[in-house]
PDB file of C-alpha atoms and ligand atoms in Angstrom:
ATOM      1  CA  MET U 660       0.000   0.000   0.000  1.00 72.00           C
ATOM      2  CA  MET U 661       1.142   3.511  -0.802  1.00 79.00           C
ATOM      3  CA  GLU U 662       2.186   5.562   2.206  1.00 91.00           C
ATOM      4  CA  TYR U 663       1.464   9.255   2.202  1.00 96.00           C
ATOM      5  CA  VAL U 664       3.131  11.901   4.323  1.00 97.00           C
ATOM      6  CA  CYS U 665       0.445  14.510   3.779  1.00 97.00           C
ATOM      7  CA  GLU U 666      -2.792  15.191   1.985  1.00 97.00           C
ATOM      8  CA  LEU U 667      -4.841  18.285   1.180  1.00 98.00           C
ATOM      9  CA  LYS U 668      -8.531  17.622   0.550  1.00 98.00           C
ATOM     10  CA  ASN U 669     -10.561  20.309  -1.210  1.00 98.00           C
ATOM     11  CA  ILE U 670      -8.681  23.143   0.466  1.00 98.00           C
ATOM     12  CA  SER U 671      -9.860  26.719   0.041  1.00 98.00           C
ATOM     13  CA  LYS U 672      -8.506  29.876   1.662  1.00 97.00           C
ATOM     14  CA  ARG U 673      -9.872  33.404   1.879  1.00 96.00           C
ATOM     15  CA  PHE U 674      -7.983  36.242   3.524  1.00 95.00           C
ATOM     16  CA  HIS U 675     -10.017  38.976   5.159  1.00 90.00           C
ATOM     17  CA  THR U 676      -8.802  42.513   5.614  1.00 86.00           C
ATOM     18  CA  ILE U 677     -10.833  45.459   6.913  1.00 86.00           C
ATOM     19  CA  ASN U 678     -12.654  46.194   3.675  1.00 87.00           C
ATOM     20  CA  ASN U 679     -11.534  43.409   1.417  1.00 90.00           C
ATOM     21  CA  GLU U 680     -11.645  39.690   0.879  1.00 92.00           C
ATOM     22  CA  THR U 681      -8.955  37.899  -1.092  1.00 92.00           C
ATOM     23  CA  LYS U 682      -9.729  34.458  -2.375  1.00 95.00           C
ATOM     24  CA  ALA U 683      -6.287  32.850  -2.456  1.00 95.00           C
ATOM     25  CA  ILE U 684      -7.065  29.150  -2.927  1.00 97.00           C
ATOM     26  CA  GLU U 685     -10.041  27.356  -4.376  1.00 96.00           C
ATOM     27  CA  ASP U 686     -10.472  23.591  -4.038  1.00 96.00           C
ATOM     28  CA  ILE U 687      -6.944  22.204  -4.041  1.00 98.00           C
ATOM     29  CA  SER U 688      -6.418  18.489  -3.419  1.00 98.00           C
ATOM     30  CA  PHE U 689      -3.190  16.514  -3.602  1.00 98.00           C
ATOM     31  CA  LYS U 690      -1.205  13.891  -1.705  1.00 97.00           C
ATOM     32  CA  VAL U 691       2.522  13.471  -1.284  1.00 98.00           C
ATOM     33  CA  GLU U 692       3.982   9.992  -1.059  1.00 97.00           C
ATOM     34  CA  LYS U 693       6.712   9.154   1.428  1.00 96.00           C
ATOM     35  CA  GLY U 694      10.054  10.067  -0.112  1.00 95.00           C
ATOM     36  CA  GLU U 695       8.465  11.899  -3.028  1.00 97.00           C
ATOM     37  CA  ILE U 696       9.728  15.301  -4.194  1.00 98.00           C
ATOM     38  CA  VAL U 697       6.888  17.472  -5.467  1.00 98.00           C
ATOM     39  CA  SER U 698       7.231  20.981  -6.880  1.00 98.00           C
ATOM     40  CA  ILE U 699       4.496  23.579  -6.981  1.00 98.00           C
ATOM     41  CA  VAL U 700       4.751  26.164  -9.734  1.00 97.00           C
ATOM     42  CA  GLY U 701       2.354  28.880 -10.817  1.00 95.00           C
ATOM     43  CA  PRO U 702       1.992  32.591 -11.495  1.00 93.00           C
ATOM     44  CA  SER U 703       3.348  35.026  -8.921  1.00 91.00           C
ATOM     45  CA  GLY U 704       0.804  35.792  -6.176  1.00 92.00           C
ATOM     46  CA  CYS U 705      -1.410  32.820  -7.033  1.00 93.00           C
ATOM     47  CA  GLY U 706      -1.307  31.206  -3.589  1.00 95.00           C
ATOM     48  CA  LYS U 707       1.750  28.924  -3.544  1.00 95.00           C
ATOM     49  CA  SER U 708       3.148  30.114  -0.217  1.00 94.00           C
ATOM     50  CA  THR U 709      -0.327  29.916   1.273  1.00 95.00           C
ATOM     51  CA  VAL U 710      -0.478  26.214   0.369  1.00 96.00           C
ATOM     52  CA  LEU U 711       2.768  25.629   2.285  1.00 95.00           C
ATOM     53  CA  SER U 712       1.600  27.710   5.259  1.00 94.00           C
ATOM     54  CA  ILE U 713      -1.551  25.611   5.460  1.00 96.00           C
ATOM     55  CA  LEU U 714       0.462  22.380   5.345  1.00 95.00           C
ATOM     56  CA  ALA U 715       2.783  23.710   8.056  1.00 91.00           C
ATOM     57  CA  GLY U 716      -0.219  24.644  10.187  1.00 91.00           C
ATOM     58  CA  LEU U 717       0.718  28.341  10.122  1.00 90.00           C
ATOM     59  CA  GLU U 718      -2.571  29.244   8.417  1.00 94.00           C
ATOM     60  CA  LYS U 719      -5.971  27.639   8.816  1.00 96.00           C
ATOM     61  CA  PRO U 720      -7.826  26.733   5.629  1.00 97.00           C
ATOM     62  CA  SER U 721     -11.261  28.325   5.130  1.00 97.00           C
ATOM     63  CA  GLY U 722     -12.557  25.003   3.899  1.00 97.00           C
ATOM     64  CA  GLY U 723     -11.387  21.453   3.341  1.00 98.00           C
ATOM     65  CA  GLU U 724      -9.213  19.091   5.287  1.00 97.00           C
ATOM     66  CA  VAL U 725      -5.470  18.875   5.947  1.00 97.00           C
ATOM     67  CA  VAL U 726      -3.939  15.535   6.847  1.00 97.00           C
ATOM     68  CA  VAL U 727      -0.276  15.573   7.869  1.00 95.00           C
ATOM     69  CA  ASN U 728       1.034  12.227   9.082  1.00 93.00           C
ATOM     70  CA  THR U 729       3.980  13.680  11.000  1.00 91.00           C
ATOM     71  CA  SER U 730       4.659  16.440  13.478  1.00 87.00           C
ATOM     72  CA  ASN U 731       8.236  16.657  12.278  1.00 90.00           C
ATOM     73  CA  ILE U 732       8.092  19.295   9.567  1.00 93.00           C
ATOM     74  CA  GLY U 733      11.062  21.320   8.312  1.00 92.00           C
ATOM     75  CA  PHE U 734      10.388  24.694   6.708  1.00 91.00           C
ATOM     76  CA  MET U 735      12.848  26.754   4.702  1.00 87.00           C
ATOM     77  CA  PHE U 736      12.202  30.130   3.137  1.00 80.00           C
ATOM     78  CA  GLN U 737      13.655  32.375   0.468  1.00 78.00           C
ATOM     79  CA  LYS U 738      15.527  34.329   3.128  1.00 79.00           C
ATOM     80  CA  ASP U 739      17.725  32.049   5.182  1.00 78.00           C
ATOM     81  CA  GLN U 740      16.592  33.307   8.619  1.00 85.00           C
ATOM     82  CA  LEU U 741      20.009  32.633  10.149  1.00 93.00           C
ATOM     83  CA  TYR U 742      20.670  34.442  13.415  1.00 94.00           C
ATOM     84  CA  GLU U 743      23.540  36.865  12.924  1.00 95.00           C
ATOM     85  CA  TRP U 744      24.724  36.619  16.530  1.00 96.00           C
ATOM     86  CA  ARG U 745      25.099  32.847  16.406  1.00 96.00           C
ATOM     87  CA  SER U 746      27.948  31.024  14.684  1.00 97.00           C
ATOM     88  CA  ILE U 747      27.103  28.725  11.766  1.00 97.00           C
ATOM     89  CA  LEU U 748      27.319  25.631  13.967  1.00 97.00           C
ATOM     90  CA  LYS U 749      25.213  27.295  16.684  1.00 96.00           C
ATOM     91  CA  ASN U 750      22.644  28.230  14.040  1.00 96.00           C
ATOM     92  CA  CYS U 751      22.557  24.676  12.729  1.00 96.00           C
ATOM     93  CA  ILE U 752      21.926  23.102  16.140  1.00 95.00           C
ATOM     94  CA  LEU U 753      19.244  25.636  17.077  1.00 93.00           C
ATOM     95  CA  GLY U 754      16.361  23.329  16.163  1.00 88.00           C
ATOM     96  CA  LEU U 755      17.961  20.496  18.129  1.00 91.00           C
ATOM     97  CA  GLU U 756      18.400  22.806  21.130  1.00 93.00           C
ATOM     98  CA  ILE U 757      14.737  23.813  21.029  1.00 88.00           C
ATOM     99  CA  GLN U 758      13.708  20.147  20.957  1.00 86.00           C
ATOM    100  CA  HIS U 759      16.265  19.323  23.724  1.00 92.00           C
ATOM    101  CA  LYS U 760      17.940  16.909  21.337  1.00 91.00           C
ATOM    102  CA  ASP U 761      21.362  18.598  21.165  1.00 93.00           C
ATOM    103  CA  THR U 762      23.159  15.440  22.245  1.00 95.00           C
ATOM    104  CA  GLU U 763      26.785  14.799  21.304  1.00 96.00           C
ATOM    105  CA  GLU U 764      25.601  12.239  18.768  1.00 95.00           C
ATOM    106  CA  ASN U 765      23.225  14.670  17.067  1.00 93.00           C
ATOM    107  CA  VAL U 766      25.763  17.514  17.077  1.00 95.00           C
ATOM    108  CA  ASN U 767      28.262  15.154  15.444  1.00 95.00           C
ATOM    109  CA  LYS U 768      25.680  14.427  12.749  1.00 92.00           C
ATOM    110  CA  VAL U 769      25.403  18.165  12.097  1.00 94.00           C
ATOM    111  CA  LEU U 770      29.186  18.498  11.909  1.00 96.00           C
ATOM    112  CA  LYS U 771      29.210  15.668   9.367  1.00 91.00           C
ATOM    113  CA  MET U 772      26.553  17.462   7.336  1.00 88.00           C
ATOM    114  CA  LEU U 773      28.587  20.687   7.437  1.00 92.00           C
ATOM    115  CA  LYS U 774      31.569  18.725   6.079  1.00 90.00           C
ATOM    116  CA  LYS U 775      29.423  17.399   3.249  1.00 83.00           C
ATOM    117  CA  TYR U 776      28.234  20.899   2.361  1.00 81.00           C
ATOM    118  CA  GLY U 777      31.751  22.373   2.470  1.00 87.00           C
ATOM    119  CA  LEU U 778      30.902  24.420   5.547  1.00 93.00           C
ATOM    120  CA  TYR U 779      32.922  22.600   8.206  1.00 96.00           C
ATOM    121  CA  ASN U 780      35.824  25.065   8.129  1.00 97.00           C
ATOM    122  CA  PHE U 781      33.308  27.876   8.517  1.00 97.00           C
ATOM    123  CA  ARG U 782      31.456  26.362  11.481  1.00 97.00           C
ATOM    124  CA  ASN U 783      32.705  29.030  13.887  1.00 98.00           C
ATOM    125  CA  TYR U 784      32.105  31.910  11.457  1.00 98.00           C
ATOM    126  CA  TYR U 785      29.090  34.183  11.665  1.00 97.00           C
ATOM    127  CA  PRO U 786      26.461  34.282   8.883  1.00 96.00           C
ATOM    128  CA  ARG U 787      27.593  37.718   7.592  1.00 96.00           C
ATOM    129  CA  GLN U 788      31.030  36.226   6.843  1.00 97.00           C
ATOM    130  CA  LEU U 789      29.519  33.699   4.384  1.00 95.00           C
ATOM    131  CA  SER U 790      28.343  34.015   0.787  1.00 91.00           C
ATOM    132  CA  GLY U 791      24.636  33.765  -0.076  1.00 88.00           C
ATOM    133  CA  GLY U 792      24.995  30.187  -1.332  1.00 87.00           C
ATOM    134  CA  MET U 793      26.857  29.086   1.801  1.00 90.00           C
ATOM    135  CA  ARG U 794      24.265  30.742   4.035  1.00 92.00           C
ATOM    136  CA  GLN U 795      21.496  28.916   2.209  1.00 87.00           C
ATOM    137  CA  LYS U 796      23.292  25.599   2.630  1.00 88.00           C
ATOM    138  CA  ALA U 797      23.731  26.365   6.344  1.00 92.00           C
ATOM    139  CA  ALA U 798      19.998  27.063   6.560  1.00 92.00           C
ATOM    140  CA  LEU U 799      19.335  23.725   4.898  1.00 87.00           C
ATOM    141  CA  ALA U 800      21.692  21.960   7.323  1.00 89.00           C
ATOM    142  CA  ARG U 801      19.761  23.524  10.192  1.00 92.00           C
ATOM    143  CA  THR U 802      16.441  22.402   8.710  1.00 91.00           C
ATOM    144  CA  LEU U 803      17.697  18.859   8.057  1.00 88.00           C
ATOM    145  CA  ALA U 804      19.328  18.582  11.516  1.00 91.00           C
ATOM    146  CA  ILE U 805      15.946  17.835  13.063  1.00 89.00           C
ATOM    147  CA  GLU U 806      15.549  15.034  10.480  1.00 87.00           C
ATOM    148  CA  PRO U 807      12.180  16.248   9.179  1.00 92.00           C
ATOM    149  CA  GLU U 808       9.770  13.732   7.722  1.00 94.00           C
ATOM    150  CA  LEU U 809       8.267  16.444   5.572  1.00 96.00           C
ATOM    151  CA  LEU U 810      10.314  19.301   4.153  1.00 96.00           C
ATOM    152  CA  LEU U 811       8.596  22.448   2.896  1.00 96.00           C
ATOM    153  CA  LEU U 812      10.777  24.730   0.751  1.00 95.00           C
ATOM    154  CA  ASP U 813       9.453  28.133  -0.293  1.00 94.00           C
ATOM    155  CA  GLU U 814      11.566  29.486  -3.157  1.00 93.00           C
ATOM    156  CA  PRO U 815      14.722  28.597  -1.216  1.00 88.00           C
ATOM    157  CA  PHE U 816      17.144  29.437  -4.023  1.00 87.00           C
ATOM    158  CA  SER U 817      15.535  32.500  -5.565  1.00 85.00           C
ATOM    159  CA  ALA U 818      17.683  35.033  -3.686  1.00 79.00           C
ATOM    160  CA  LEU U 819      20.852  33.467  -5.120  1.00 82.00           C
ATOM    161  CA  ASP U 820      22.590  34.512  -8.318  1.00 83.00           C
ATOM    162  CA  TYR U 821      22.029  32.228 -11.300  1.00 88.00           C
ATOM    163  CA  GLN U 822      25.178  30.110 -11.088  1.00 87.00           C
ATOM    164  CA  THR U 823      24.955  29.647  -7.331  1.00 83.00           C
ATOM    165  CA  ARG U 824      21.295  28.742  -7.708  1.00 87.00           C
ATOM    166  CA  LEU U 825      22.195  26.037 -10.224  1.00 91.00           C
ATOM    167  CA  SER U 826      24.921  24.496  -8.096  1.00 87.00           C
ATOM    168  CA  VAL U 827      23.153  24.770  -4.732  1.00 85.00           C
ATOM    169  CA  GLY U 828      19.921  23.518  -6.320  1.00 90.00           C
ATOM    170  CA  ASN U 829      21.819  20.582  -7.744  1.00 91.00           C
ATOM    171  CA  GLU U 830      23.461  19.698  -4.433  1.00 87.00           C
ATOM    172  CA  VAL U 831      20.256  20.075  -2.436  1.00 88.00           C
ATOM    173  CA  GLY U 832      18.251  18.064  -4.971  1.00 93.00           C
ATOM    174  CA  GLU U 833      20.812  15.287  -4.765  1.00 90.00           C
ATOM    175  CA  ILE U 834      20.726  15.259  -0.953  1.00 87.00           C
ATOM    176  CA  LEU U 835      16.909  15.141  -0.794  1.00 91.00           C
ATOM    177  CA  ARG U 836      16.780  12.219  -3.202  1.00 92.00           C
ATOM    178  CA  LYS U 837      19.596  10.270  -1.500  1.00 89.00           C
ATOM    179  CA  GLU U 838      18.064  10.717   1.938  1.00 88.00           C
ATOM    180  CA  LYS U 839      14.527  10.073   0.601  1.00 92.00           C
ATOM    181  CA  ILE U 840      13.123  13.177   2.258  1.00 94.00           C
ATOM    182  CA  SER U 841       9.494  13.888   1.382  1.00 97.00           C
ATOM    183  CA  THR U 842       9.632  17.411   0.009  1.00 97.00           C
ATOM    184  CA  ILE U 843       7.336  20.073  -1.360  1.00 98.00           C
ATOM    185  CA  LEU U 844       9.258  22.745  -3.231  1.00 97.00           C
ATOM    186  CA  VAL U 845       7.593  25.995  -4.250  1.00 97.00           C
ATOM    187  CA  THR U 846       9.468  27.682  -7.066  1.00 94.00           C
ATOM    188  CA  HIS U 847       8.849  29.973 -10.015  1.00 90.00           C
ATOM    189  CA  ASP U 848      11.823  28.428 -11.804  1.00 93.00           C
ATOM    190  CA  ILE U 849      10.398  25.754 -14.122  1.00 95.00           C
ATOM    191  CA  PRO U 850      13.754  24.146 -15.033  1.00 96.00           C
ATOM    192  CA  GLU U 851      14.518  23.896 -11.319  1.00 96.00           C
ATOM    193  CA  ALA U 852      11.165  22.180 -10.683  1.00 97.00           C
ATOM    194  CA  VAL U 853      11.643  19.790 -13.620  1.00 97.00           C
ATOM    195  CA  SER U 854      15.193  18.819 -12.650  1.00 97.00           C
ATOM    196  CA  ILE U 855      14.583  18.273  -8.933  1.00 97.00           C
ATOM    197  CA  SER U 856      11.096  16.731  -8.724  1.00 97.00           C
ATOM    198  CA  ASP U 857       9.268  13.479  -9.203  1.00 97.00           C
ATOM    199  CA  ARG U 858       6.088  15.423  -9.889  1.00 98.00           C
ATOM    200  CA  VAL U 859       5.254  19.033 -10.735  1.00 98.00           C
ATOM    201  CA  ILE U 860       1.915  20.612  -9.819  1.00 98.00           C
ATOM    202  CA  LEU U 861       0.937  23.666 -11.856  1.00 98.00           C
ATOM    203  CA  LEU U 862      -1.458  26.136 -10.246  1.00 97.00           C
ATOM    204  CA  THR U 863      -3.717  28.624 -12.017  1.00 96.00           C
ATOM    205  CA  GLU U 864      -3.860  32.363 -11.413  1.00 94.00           C
ATOM    206  CA  ARG U 865      -5.396  33.362  -8.076  1.00 94.00           C
ATOM    207  CA  PRO U 866      -7.569  31.891  -6.698  1.00 94.00           C
ATOM    208  CA  ALA U 867      -5.244  28.924  -7.136  1.00 95.00           C
ATOM    209  CA  LYS U 868      -6.632  25.686  -8.456  1.00 97.00           C
ATOM    210  CA  ILE U 869      -4.613  22.771  -9.796  1.00 97.00           C
ATOM    211  CA  LYS U 870      -4.293  23.305 -13.529  1.00 97.00           C
ATOM    212  CA  LYS U 871      -2.244  20.230 -14.320  1.00 97.00           C
ATOM    213  CA  GLU U 872       0.172  17.686 -12.867  1.00 98.00           C
ATOM    214  CA  TYR U 873       3.239  16.250 -14.578  1.00 98.00           C
ATOM    215  CA  ILE U 874       5.284  13.164 -13.750  1.00 97.00           C
ATOM    216  CA  MET U 875       9.004  13.759 -14.259  1.00 96.00           C
ATOM    217  CA  GLU U 876      10.590  10.608 -15.615  1.00 94.00           C
ATOM    218  CA  PHE U 877      14.066  10.581 -17.073  1.00 92.00           C
ATOM    219  CA  SER U 878      15.025   7.395 -18.848  1.00 84.00           C
ATOM    220  CA  MET U 879      18.390   8.821 -19.899  1.00 72.00           C
ATOM    221  CA  CYS U 880      19.562   9.381 -16.312  1.00 67.00           C
ATOM    222  CA  GLU U 881      22.291   6.830 -15.714  1.00 67.00           C
ATOM    223  CA  GLY U 882      22.994   5.729 -12.177  1.00 74.00           C
ATOM    224  CA  GLU U 883      21.655   7.973  -9.495  1.00 84.00           C
ATOM    225  CA  ARG U 884      19.432  10.761 -10.604  1.00 91.00           C
ATOM    226  CA  THR U 885      20.699  14.276  -9.939  1.00 93.00           C
ATOM    227  CA  PRO U 886      19.212  17.591 -11.079  1.00 95.00           C
ATOM    228  CA  MET U 887      22.244  18.255 -13.292  1.00 93.00           C
ATOM    229  CA  LYS U 888      21.950  14.875 -15.023  1.00 93.00           C
ATOM    230  CA  CYS U 889      18.256  15.556 -15.618  1.00 94.00           C
ATOM    231  CA  ARG U 890      19.081  18.883 -17.224  1.00 94.00           C
ATOM    232  CA  ASN U 891      21.265  17.015 -19.729  1.00 92.00           C
ATOM    233  CA  THR U 892      18.566  14.594 -20.890  1.00 92.00           C
ATOM    234  CA  THR U 893      16.487  14.846 -24.057  1.00 91.00           C
ATOM    235  CA  GLU U 894      13.244  14.729 -22.012  1.00 95.00           C
ATOM    236  CA  PHE U 895      14.176  17.849 -20.054  1.00 96.00           C
ATOM    237  CA  GLY U 896      13.385  20.377 -22.774  1.00 96.00           C
ATOM    238  CA  GLY U 897      10.098  18.644 -23.545  1.00 97.00           C
ATOM    239  CA  TYR U 898       8.907  18.910 -19.941  1.00 97.00           C
ATOM    240  CA  PHE U 899      10.010  22.533 -19.778  1.00 96.00           C
ATOM    241  CA  ARG U 900       8.131  23.475 -22.956  1.00 96.00           C
ATOM    242  CA  GLU U 901       4.995  21.640 -21.867  1.00 97.00           C
ATOM    243  CA  ILE U 902       4.819  23.370 -18.474  1.00 97.00           C
ATOM    244  CA  TRP U 903       5.786  26.745 -19.933  1.00 95.00           C
ATOM    245  CA  ARG U 904       3.003  26.461 -22.527  1.00 95.00           C
ATOM    246  CA  ASP U 905       0.430  25.484 -19.898  1.00 95.00           C
ATOM    247  CA  LEU U 906       1.555  28.290 -17.573  1.00 91.00           C
ATOM    248  CA  ASP U 907       0.616  30.670 -20.396  1.00 82.00           C
ATOM    249  CA  VAL U 908       2.077  33.909 -19.032  1.00 72.00           C
ATOM    250  CA  SER U 909       0.807  35.781 -22.069  1.00 66.00           C
ATOM    251  CA  GLY U 910      -2.617  35.751 -20.412  1.00 55.00           C
ATOM    252  CA  LYS U 911      -4.397  34.668 -23.590  1.00 51.00           C
TER     253      LYS U 911
HETATM  254  N1  ADP C1085      -1.765  36.967   5.593  1.00 80.99           N
HETATM  255  C1  ADP C1085      -2.377  37.444   4.487  1.00 80.99           C
HETATM  256  N2  ADP C1085      -3.355  38.394   4.579  1.00 80.99           N
HETATM  257  C2  ADP C1085      -3.983  38.850   3.483  1.00 80.99           C
HETATM  258  N3  ADP C1085      -3.713  38.441   2.227  1.00 80.99           N
HETATM  259  C3  ADP C1085      -2.735  37.503   2.064  1.00 80.99           C
HETATM  260  C4  ADP C1085      -2.019  36.970   3.194  1.00 80.99           C
HETATM  261  N4  ADP C1085      -1.121  36.049   2.715  1.00 80.99           N
HETATM  262  C5  ADP C1085      -1.272  36.037   1.381  1.00 80.99           C
HETATM  263  N5  ADP C1085      -2.239  36.898   0.981  1.00 80.99           N
HETATM  264  C6  ADP C1085      -2.693  37.105  -0.407  1.00 80.99           C
HETATM  265  O1  ADP C1085      -3.029  35.846  -0.967  1.00 80.99           O
HETATM  266  C7  ADP C1085      -2.597  35.766  -2.314  1.00 80.99           C
HETATM  267  C8  ADP C1085      -1.644  34.590  -2.468  1.00 80.99           C
HETATM  268  O2  ADP C1085      -0.440  34.868  -1.801  1.00 80.99           O
HETATM  269  P1  ADP C1085       0.816  33.865  -1.772  1.00 80.99           P
HETATM  270  O3  ADP C1085       0.367  32.538  -1.300  1.00 80.99           O
HETATM  271  O4  ADP C1085       1.878  34.528  -0.981  1.00 80.99           O
HETATM  272  O5  ADP C1085       1.210  33.801  -3.312  1.00 80.99           O
HETATM  273  P2  ADP C1085       2.529  33.199  -4.019  1.00 80.99           P
HETATM  274  O6  ADP C1085       3.360  32.533  -2.969  1.00 80.99           O
HETATM  275  O7  ADP C1085       2.020  32.241  -5.064  1.00 80.99           O
HETATM  276  O8  ADP C1085       3.236  34.335  -4.678  1.00 80.99           O
HETATM  277  C9  ADP C1085      -1.962  37.117  -2.634  1.00 80.99           C
HETATM  278  O9  ADP C1085      -2.934  37.896  -3.277  1.00 80.99           O
HETATM  279  C10 ADP C1085      -1.602  37.662  -1.283  1.00 80.99           C
HETATM  280  O10 ADP C1085      -1.607  39.063  -1.302  1.00 80.99           O
HETATM  281 MG1   MG C1086       5.303  32.960  -2.296  1.00 80.99          MG
END
């Protein structure tokens, strides 16, 4: 039987301000399998972040049902949210500290992760001493330190310059797949979504509905699948064109 980490059933969301009502989401339903990487793409302002906030329990839906089969959720945003007065290592063990799980064993795991991300020699540095890409990797290390069963990423690479975004996106995509972390990635970067995900969900203009879903299968990927290998397949361009066409930014 298929195991799911979360499910949205007929979710809608309206925001109320003093003299206005914004309908952000209208009837969205989807499930995420354990270990699956799903991307959500759609026009700017359509309701993508709201979907993540509802899954994280930060916003209540106006209608529908949210099922999340874990309390261990990691959330990472566009801005890295590192604390400037804490060293990189201290930032990365913050979540463990809060959960009273900052044991020697767990701290050693974080140190190992920092080695893998090329941040070990910077563990005693402060965030301002690191580049944008390194900061974002540190933020990811902090998020993964609590070993989340569901990872929610809201445009995590969009503040990075193009080349850094490609390489960090590639490394992160590889890590998520190797460690089989169930992930929902919100991005406006279609090639990023195609290269990283198992499935891409395209939303309509606000109020967001699901316009279409795409399964990302790459037969040409030899050995372990990585975002960079996917970008070098013949299928890649086809997926990109299909989603780009359906996104229809021309508004016609
Ligand atoms: N807390 C809020 N209060 C009022 N309106 C909001 C709030 N959060 C989001 N919205 C509105 O809901 C719509 C969807 O926002 P959002 O989910 O952030 O879009 P996206 O992430 O796709 O760019 C926007 O029109 C936004 O202004
Ligand atoms: Mg957003």
